Each structure stands twice: as structure tokens, then as C-alpha cells.
Amino acid sequence: MPNKITTEEFKTKVTESKLLSLVKFKTQWSGACQIVEPFYKELSLTYRGVANFFIVDTEHDNSLAERFGIIELPTILLFKNGTVVDHTTGLTSKQLLIEKIEQALSENTDEQIN
């Protein structure tokens, strides 16, 4: 299941993680966030041990959203080796998110360095 993450935990849980990390920025009042929630949870179980899934509730902790320039919710950032490698914004399909996860997992780590 996705874990809520705070600004203080971000470095150790996302930036320093060896696993692919997905960070979903959301609010409770957003209809699109509510639609994405069930399959985001489902994918966190499907990819357990391969990818970490986190949630940032922007109503309670907005500093990470500001740091990454998040203006549309939900936004899901995919991090690999501490770097954003892909993202989705707004109402996203489960299939699109699976494709982005699979793409990020299949990419060679050395290719991420620019």
C-alpha cells in the first residue's frame, strides 16, 4: 500500500532509494485524485519489492509540491536513482501508468545520466 511521505522523509525514502519510486501528489477534495486512488493502491501491491509508492497530501504538506512545481492534481512523479524520469498529471489511466512504470523499470540506469 502507498505510504504517506513528508518532506523530512523524502531524501531517505525517495532520493536515496535504489528502487523506482512513485510519488503521487493529491488532495482529498479532488475527484480525479479519488478516481486514480484505487488503481494506484492496486499497483503498489503488484509492484511490491520492485517499486515504492508514496502519497503527498498537498493540503497538509505543500513544500514538496512547491519544490517540484506541481500545479495540477493528481500528479505522479516517477523517480529512479533520485531523478524524475517520468510523470503523469491529471486523470490518468491505469494502463498508462503501467506503461510508464514498465518503461522506467526497463531503462538502463546509466542512460539516466545526462
XYZ file of C-alpha atoms in Angstrom:
114
model
C 0.000 0.000 0.000
C 1.221 3.525 -0.684
C 2.666 5.328 2.311
C 2.227 8.994 3.081
C 5.554 10.761 2.880
C 6.694 14.037 4.379
C 9.326 16.496 3.243
C 11.626 15.249 6.005
C 11.385 11.621 4.806
C 11.716 12.397 1.101
C 15.502 12.241 0.847
C 15.938 8.860 2.504
C 12.811 7.181 1.109
C 12.825 8.532 -2.458
C 16.053 10.290 -3.430
C 18.359 7.670 -1.910
C 16.234 4.637 -2.816
C 17.616 2.033 -5.212
C 14.058 1.128 -6.242
C 11.840 3.005 -8.648
C 9.709 5.364 -6.552
C 6.329 6.789 -7.498
C 5.139 9.865 -5.617
C 1.502 10.860 -6.032
C 0.557 14.426 -5.134
C -3.116 14.666 -4.190
C -5.859 16.297 -2.154
C -8.942 14.764 -0.561
C -11.360 17.078 -2.394
C -10.162 16.312 -5.951
C -12.444 13.992 -7.914
C -9.601 12.999 -10.243
C -7.454 12.086 -7.222
C -10.244 9.858 -5.915
C -10.584 8.095 -9.289
C -6.844 7.343 -9.504
C -6.571 6.195 -5.864
C -7.864 2.573 -6.205
C -5.593 1.530 -9.053
C -2.612 3.376 -7.550
C -3.093 1.222 -4.434
C -3.526 -1.889 -6.584
C -0.314 -1.183 -8.495
C 1.569 -0.666 -5.236
C 0.748 -4.298 -4.406
C 1.513 -5.552 -7.921
C 4.951 -3.899 -7.932
C 5.800 -4.560 -4.272
C 9.540 -5.122 -3.905
C 10.207 -3.571 -7.325
C 8.886 -0.043 -6.801
C 7.939 2.149 -3.851
C 4.638 4.039 -3.892
C 4.179 7.205 -1.856
C 1.468 9.824 -1.377
C 1.907 13.516 -0.633
C -1.252 15.167 0.664
C -0.733 18.709 -0.574
C -3.318 20.078 1.861
C -1.136 19.058 4.806
C 2.363 19.318 3.313
C 2.747 21.562 0.292
C 6.527 22.069 0.336
C 7.268 19.065 -1.902
C 4.605 20.176 -4.373
C 6.213 23.612 -4.483
C 9.678 22.087 -4.857
C 8.622 20.122 -7.949
C 6.324 22.775 -9.414
C 3.151 20.716 -9.036
C 0.133 22.731 -10.203
C -2.301 20.023 -11.332
C -3.628 17.210 -9.175
C -3.147 14.393 -9.146
C 0.410 14.395 -10.373
C 2.519 11.253 -10.147
C 6.289 11.612 -10.392
C 8.440 8.565 -11.132
C 11.916 8.713 -9.581
C 14.842 6.499 -10.439
C 18.152 6.989 -8.642
C 16.865 10.233 -7.164
C 15.908 11.754 -10.520
C 12.463 12.328 -12.011
C 12.340 10.065 -15.077
C 8.645 10.410 -15.967
C 5.346 11.800 -14.720
C 1.596 11.895 -15.217
C -0.761 14.762 -14.493
C -4.494 14.897 -14.093
C -6.804 11.972 -14.654
C -4.518 9.107 -15.674
C -5.477 5.616 -16.782
C -4.173 2.520 -15.032
C -2.780 1.251 -18.334
C -0.799 4.440 -18.973
C 0.706 4.281 -15.503
C 1.647 0.609 -16.014
C 3.355 1.526 -19.290
C 5.317 4.309 -17.593
C 6.356 2.015 -14.727
C 7.451 -0.746 -17.112
C 9.377 1.758 -19.237
C 11.177 3.168 -16.198
C 11.996 -0.318 -14.904
C 13.386 -1.437 -18.261
C 15.656 1.566 -18.817
C 19.314 1.117 -18.061
C 20.372 3.193 -15.064
C 23.418 4.544 -16.912
C 21.157 6.023 -19.572
C 19.514 8.247 -16.925
C 22.659 10.323 -16.508
C 22.687 13.364 -18.786
